[in-house]
Amino acid sequence: MTEQRYRHLEQASGKTGLRRVAIDPLTRVEGHGKVTLLLDEENRVQQARLHIVEFRGFEKFIQGRPYWEVPVLVQRLCGICPVSHLLAGAKAIDDLMGATGIPPTAEKLRRLLHYGQVLQSHALHFFHLASPDLLFGPESQPALRNVMAELEGERSREIALMGIRLRRFGQEVIRHIIGKRIHGTGPLPGGMNRHLDREAGRELQEELPQVLAWAGQGVDLARRLILADPGEHRRFATVPSLFLALTGPNGAHELYDGLLRVRDEKGGLLYDGLEPRRYREYLREQVKRWSYMKFPYLSHLGPELGWYRVGPLARLNVCDHFGTEQAERQRRRFFELMGPPPVQATLAYHWARMIEILHCAERIEELLRDEDLYRGELLCETSRGEEGVGVIEAPRGVLIHHYRVDEQGLVTGANLIVSTTHNNTAMNESLRQVAAEYLDGREFDELLLNRIEMAIRAYDPCLSCATHAIGKMPLELVLEAPDGSERGRLLRHADGTVVQG
Amino acid sequence: MDRPKIRIATTSLAGCFGCHMSFLDIDERLLELTRMADFDRSPLTDIKQLGRCDIGIIEGGVCNAENVEVLRQFRERCTHLVAIGACAINGGIPALRNRYPLEACLEEAYLRGEGLHQPAIPDDPELPPLLEKVLPVHEVVQVDYTIPGCPPSADAIWSVLCALLAGREPELPRPLIHYD
Ligand code: SF4
């Protein structure tokens, strides 16, 4: 159904005589990863992989912690979208605590928080990280491909500043609700811990006309950049796939709560109304020994055909309408110019992301006018059960948290499928496509390799945490403190079978 | 300006990127910063090889061989090494795994997880070997300054940076010190 057309590049048939090229660390993405390529003597790509070198051990160390610690702890998995983990964790704990009717005030506060976060995260990704590729071109000088250089350039400065200000607004929405821009506290089992301060609400409201204007300009900018070279931008890193996302009532675009839908390559709905709590009935994950990130798939289609994409482009492709006026207008325009859903162009993720910024700003405006934010019940009754699942649309796509507790309320098991993980197969397939179509047989240089990173960046992966490496990896290592005492040892020694480039 | 610009490098080891995000929370002050300083290796630039730098900012603790290598290189090439955030200073949340043997953590994630197909513990040579325990930065190299917090606020980071840029000894005023 959705074949991985470049799957043959996942594994070289033999490794002798191949040259290894590594892009390490991946830059201008959040978190840590690297890409390795194996090339033959004619520079033909034989293998291309995105490795996630991060390992945290969360599933283990959360065990034995009290359930109420979960939301606070879990957001520290990711400082880019901590609110997503906070909310998915909180929803899972609601479920665990039988909190079925959280009061409207609490739900609206959580939604406002979430819109603030999607807005800031998208702005960060587009303006601070990805835009230099689109503004300056993929083969521009590496030293200049960053937001600081954008700030220095006469023409690009305004764009960079707009991004910084959009992000600041999103961060301020968050701060006003949970006390800190990063890793605050707000959600409790069954609700929230406080109302929004009226003064804070007024402050935010005053900024909104400007924020909406910037958001509109952001959409125009993304559209212009993508359509500047429509043929090429449609083809680059594009890998036809299924799309998975939550939708609200009547197929509306949804970020906080809803049912899952899958759209197929031809535009039909493969699934509709899937209950996210029952994810285990239709999702499975494959483990590959070369990455710490697993590879999820729809179980009835199997790992080869059941892969899919999530995130802003998936949400646009999957929903029927936006539910806010300006974003809806932009959604229609998007499909008029790009063809009917599903749009497969990987670079269209950037455009979709900008439309979502606009949507979030519109929703924030609506909510700030709602009296419920400033008064009313904050918590509902709870009674503890044994298991809870929480699912939301994080900026990067569907995020699943699942916990089990014992009779004392201590966690006995946890399972998380984070947004970027859902895109694992797609990111690998996109990078293989670029390796095969753009790099194969050519003389390799840094500029060409940036195209690979661009393919991965389009997904806005959040590989948060862990590592970077420069040059050759040490295979054996004793750790000494500054005073010379031995501090640790390695678990295993890599066997180094890969030929170094 | 005749004075050569200060060079700043940043890296995230076993952290959540929240400290980097808090650094970006200096918002428009980033413009001011780019006038005084250039960025070397950092997740925000495409410079992958660390050059000689005046200031090196470390987020996150040390959880694998690559972290150790990067950290040592930062120490070697940066005049001032600044460890920011709970993870860098005491290991933070990632160090919660120190209660368990590493094997147990890997098994839980890759052998016993929900709905796993072909369970196996990833062990490709491309993956950096993990340390048995997550360590704070100062147990591996000498650190010059630390800024507490999870993450430290943008104002705290800015205040230390401004002092270093001006060649002053940084001081963190009381209201900027917090540990959450
Ligand atoms: S100190 Fe806190 S914010 Fe900084 S990396 Fe660690 S968990 Fe993230």
Short mmCIF file of C-alpha atoms in Angstrom, two decimals, chain A residues 15 20 22-32 34 36 38 49 51-65 72-73 75-80 120 124 128-129 133 142-143 145-149 151-152 157 161 164-165 167-168 171-172 180-183 279-280 283-294 297 303 387 402 404 412-415 446 450 453 457 464-475 477-482 487-498, chain B residues 5 7 10-50 59-74 77 86-87 92-143 149-154 178-180:
data_model
loop_
_atom_site.label_atom_id
_atom_site.label_comp_id
_atom_site.label_asym_id
_atom_site.label_seq_id
_atom_site.Cartn_x
_atom_site.Cartn_y
_atom_site.Cartn_z
CA LYS A 15 30.18 -3.71 4.04
CA ARG A 20 31.59 5.83 5.75
CA ALA A 22 28.79 10.72 8.94
CA ILE A 23 26.80 13.87 9.58
CA ASP A 24 27.45 14.16 13.23
CA PRO A 25 26.01 15.90 15.10
CA LEU A 26 22.87 16.82 13.20
CA THR A 27 22.46 20.55 13.75
CA ARG A 28 19.53 22.93 13.83
CA VAL A 29 17.30 20.13 15.03
CA GLU A 30 16.25 19.74 18.62
CA GLY A 31 18.13 16.99 20.34
CA HIS A 32 20.76 14.59 19.20
CA LYS A 34 23.40 11.55 13.42
CA THR A 36 25.61 7.73 8.43
CA LEU A 38 28.02 4.03 3.30
CA ARG A 49 20.50 5.74 8.20
CA HIS A 51 20.46 7.04 14.17
CA ILE A 52 18.98 8.27 17.37
CA VAL A 53 21.82 8.02 19.82
CA GLU A 54 19.77 8.98 22.84
CA PHE A 55 18.81 6.61 25.59
CA ARG A 56 17.21 7.74 28.80
CA GLY A 57 15.72 4.74 30.51
CA PHE A 58 12.55 6.59 31.46
CA GLU A 59 10.36 3.48 31.30
CA LYS A 60 12.47 2.01 34.08
CA PHE A 61 13.25 4.89 36.39
CA ILE A 62 9.66 6.10 36.54
CA GLN A 63 8.83 2.84 38.29
CA GLY A 64 8.27 3.24 41.99
CA ARG A 65 7.58 6.98 41.74
CA VAL A 72 6.30 17.25 36.66
CA LEU A 73 8.92 14.66 35.91
CA GLN A 75 8.11 17.26 31.00
CA ARG A 76 11.82 17.15 31.66
CA LEU A 77 12.11 14.64 28.85
CA CYS A 78 11.93 17.58 26.51
CA GLY A 79 12.55 21.26 27.04
CA ILE A 80 11.30 22.23 23.60
CA GLN A 120 6.13 28.93 20.37
CA LEU A 124 11.22 28.22 17.17
CA HIS A 128 15.33 29.88 14.68
CA LEU A 129 16.23 26.57 13.09
CA ASP A 133 17.91 26.79 4.45
CA PRO A 142 27.49 26.73 6.72
CA ALA A 143 28.89 29.49 8.92
CA ARG A 145 23.17 29.25 7.99
CA ASN A 146 21.78 30.23 11.38
CA VAL A 147 19.46 32.64 13.10
CA MET A 148 22.31 34.77 14.42
CA ALA A 149 23.47 35.41 10.86
CA LEU A 151 19.89 38.82 12.72
CA GLU A 152 23.01 40.36 11.27
CA ARG A 157 16.75 40.75 10.38
CA LEU A 161 12.96 39.30 14.90
CA ILE A 164 11.73 35.73 18.11
CA ARG A 165 8.69 37.83 19.01
CA ARG A 167 8.02 32.66 20.12
CA ARG A 168 8.17 35.08 23.02
CA GLN A 171 6.28 31.46 25.92
CA GLU A 172 4.51 34.25 27.78
CA LYS A 180 7.50 29.45 34.22
CA ARG A 181 8.21 29.45 30.51
CA ILE A 182 9.83 26.03 30.76
CA HIS A 183 8.88 23.28 33.22
CA TYR A 279 -3.73 2.42 20.77
CA ARG A 280 -2.36 -1.02 21.59
CA LEU A 283 -0.21 0.29 16.86
CA ARG A 284 2.94 -1.73 17.25
CA GLU A 285 6.60 -0.79 17.32
CA GLN A 286 9.55 -2.41 15.65
CA VAL A 287 13.00 -2.33 17.20
CA LYS A 288 16.08 -1.95 14.99
CA ARG A 289 19.46 -2.49 16.49
CA TRP A 290 21.00 0.61 14.94
CA SER A 291 18.78 3.19 16.62
CA TYR A 292 17.44 3.82 20.11
CA MET A 293 14.27 5.16 18.50
CA LYS A 294 11.65 2.53 17.71
CA TYR A 297 3.39 1.02 12.43
CA PRO A 303 6.01 -2.85 9.55
CA GLU A 387 -4.17 2.36 34.50
CA HIS A 402 0.47 5.28 29.29
CA ARG A 404 0.06 1.65 35.40
CA THR A 412 4.67 -0.01 38.00
CA GLY A 413 4.89 0.46 34.24
CA ALA A 414 5.07 3.21 31.63
CA ASN A 415 4.93 3.31 27.86
CA GLU A 446 29.43 19.64 3.29
CA ASN A 450 23.15 19.82 4.29
CA GLU A 453 19.72 17.54 7.14
CA ARG A 457 14.59 19.16 9.55
CA SER A 464 16.00 15.78 22.67
CA CYS A 465 18.77 14.66 24.98
CA ALA A 466 21.90 12.54 24.98
CA THR A 467 24.84 13.04 22.70
CA HIS A 468 27.13 14.63 20.22
CA ALA A 469 30.33 13.24 18.81
CA ILE A 470 33.17 14.73 16.90
CA GLY A 471 35.41 12.62 14.76
CA LYS A 472 36.10 9.05 15.67
CA MET A 473 34.17 7.47 18.45
CA PRO A 474 36.24 6.23 21.35
CA LEU A 475 35.76 2.52 21.70
CA LEU A 477 37.21 4.60 27.85
CA VAL A 478 38.01 5.00 31.51
CA LEU A 479 36.50 7.96 33.21
CA GLU A 480 38.54 9.95 35.61
CA ALA A 481 37.55 12.82 37.84
CA PRO A 482 39.78 15.92 37.81
CA ARG A 487 34.53 7.61 38.12
CA GLY A 488 33.03 5.03 35.86
CA ARG A 489 33.40 2.54 33.07
CA LEU A 490 31.64 1.64 29.90
CA LEU A 491 29.04 -1.04 29.62
CA ARG A 492 30.21 -2.39 26.33
CA HIS A 493 32.84 -1.73 23.74
CA ALA A 494 31.70 -1.03 20.21
CA ASP A 495 33.24 -3.60 17.89
CA GLY A 496 34.05 -1.06 15.22
CA THR A 497 33.13 -3.10 12.17
CA VAL A 498 32.24 0.02 10.18
CA LYS B 5 34.22 39.32 18.93
CA ARG B 7 33.33 33.27 20.64
CA THR B 10 27.17 25.54 23.42
CA THR B 11 26.32 21.88 23.64
CA SER B 12 23.62 19.68 25.06
CA LEU B 13 24.77 16.42 26.63
CA ALA B 14 22.26 14.31 28.58
CA GLY B 15 19.77 17.13 28.99
CA CYS B 16 16.33 17.91 27.66
CA PHE B 17 17.28 21.00 25.63
CA GLY B 18 15.29 23.09 28.10
CA CYS B 19 18.41 24.97 29.15
CA HIS B 20 19.09 25.88 25.53
CA MET B 21 15.50 27.00 25.19
CA SER B 22 15.83 29.12 28.30
CA PHE B 23 18.90 30.67 26.76
CA LEU B 24 16.79 31.55 23.69
CA ASP B 25 14.27 33.07 26.08
CA ILE B 26 16.56 36.09 26.20
CA ASP B 27 14.34 36.98 23.20
CA GLU B 28 15.36 40.21 21.44
CA ARG B 29 18.54 40.39 23.50
CA LEU B 30 19.82 37.79 21.06
CA LEU B 31 20.31 40.69 18.64
CA GLU B 32 22.50 42.46 21.18
CA LEU B 33 24.41 39.26 21.77
CA THR B 34 25.17 38.71 18.09
CA ARG B 35 26.75 42.18 18.02
CA MET B 36 29.14 41.23 20.81
CA ALA B 37 29.74 37.57 20.15
CA ASP B 38 29.97 34.95 17.43
CA PHE B 39 28.67 31.46 17.81
CA ASP B 40 30.93 28.52 17.25
CA ARG B 41 29.75 24.92 17.56
CA SER B 42 26.20 24.85 18.88
CA PRO B 43 22.96 23.07 18.06
CA LEU B 44 21.87 26.48 16.73
CA THR B 45 24.59 26.69 14.08
CA ASP B 46 25.93 24.29 11.46
CA ILE B 47 29.46 24.43 12.83
CA LYS B 48 30.24 20.86 13.77
CA GLN B 49 33.89 21.12 14.77
CA LEU B 50 34.60 23.05 17.91
CA GLU B 59 23.71 21.66 29.27
CA GLY B 60 23.07 18.15 30.57
CA GLY B 61 24.99 15.49 32.43
CA VAL B 62 27.23 12.80 31.05
CA CYS B 63 25.57 9.54 30.03
CA ASN B 64 27.68 8.03 27.27
CA ALA B 65 31.11 7.96 25.65
CA GLU B 66 30.32 10.75 23.21
CA ASN B 67 29.28 13.05 26.04
CA VAL B 68 32.66 12.45 27.63
CA GLU B 69 34.51 13.20 24.44
CA VAL B 70 32.56 16.36 23.65
CA LEU B 71 32.87 17.58 27.20
CA ARG B 72 36.62 17.07 27.29
CA GLN B 73 36.97 18.91 24.04
CA PHE B 74 34.92 21.80 25.36
CA ARG B 77 39.14 24.60 23.83
CA ALA B 86 20.33 20.72 37.20
CA CYS B 87 21.34 17.99 34.76
CA GLY B 92 19.18 15.81 37.04
CA ILE B 93 16.31 13.62 35.89
CA PRO B 94 18.44 11.40 33.60
CA ALA B 95 20.44 10.40 36.69
CA LEU B 96 17.31 8.79 38.13
CA ARG B 97 18.35 5.77 36.12
CA ASN B 98 21.37 5.41 38.41
CA ARG B 99 19.13 3.57 40.87
CA TYR B 100 19.00 0.66 38.45
CA PRO B 101 21.60 -1.31 36.55
CA LEU B 102 21.83 -0.04 32.97
CA GLU B 103 20.90 -3.47 31.63
CA ALA B 104 17.59 -3.31 33.46
CA CYS B 105 16.77 0.05 31.85
CA LEU B 106 17.57 -1.24 28.39
CA GLU B 107 15.59 -4.43 28.92
CA GLU B 108 12.56 -2.54 30.12
CA ALA B 109 12.55 -0.33 27.04
CA TYR B 110 13.48 -2.78 24.29
CA LEU B 111 12.59 -6.26 25.48
CA ARG B 112 9.59 -5.84 27.73
CA GLY B 113 7.82 -2.77 26.29
CA GLU B 114 4.22 -2.76 25.02
CA GLY B 115 3.52 -4.07 21.51
CA LEU B 116 7.12 -4.65 20.46
CA HIS B 117 8.00 -6.34 17.21
CA GLN B 118 11.41 -8.05 17.06
CA PRO B 119 12.50 -6.93 20.52
CA ALA B 120 16.26 -6.52 20.80
CA ILE B 121 18.58 -4.16 22.62
CA PRO B 122 20.10 -1.71 20.13
CA ASP B 123 23.83 -2.39 19.94
CA ASP B 124 25.05 -1.09 16.60
CA PRO B 125 28.60 0.27 16.68
CA GLU B 126 27.21 3.61 15.52
CA LEU B 127 25.50 4.03 18.88
CA PRO B 128 27.79 5.50 21.49
CA PRO B 129 28.51 3.16 24.40
CA LEU B 130 26.45 4.06 27.46
CA LEU B 131 27.95 4.74 30.85
CA GLU B 132 26.78 2.58 33.70
CA LYS B 133 25.84 5.76 35.61
CA VAL B 134 24.88 9.28 34.53
CA LEU B 135 27.44 11.72 35.92
CA PRO B 136 27.41 15.45 36.61
CA VAL B 137 29.78 17.48 34.46
CA HIS B 138 32.18 18.38 37.27
CA GLU B 139 33.00 14.73 37.87
CA VAL B 140 34.53 14.54 34.41
CA VAL B 141 36.15 17.95 33.90
CA GLN B 142 36.90 21.10 35.86
CA VAL B 143 34.01 23.57 35.66
CA GLY B 149 17.80 25.88 37.91
CA CYS B 150 15.77 23.50 35.82
CA PRO B 151 16.23 25.41 33.65
CA PRO B 152 17.98 28.55 34.92
CA SER B 153 15.93 31.58 33.83
CA ALA B 154 16.89 33.54 30.75
CA HIS B 178 16.39 29.21 42.01
CA TYR B 179 16.54 25.46 41.79
CA ASP B 180 13.29 24.46 40.10
#
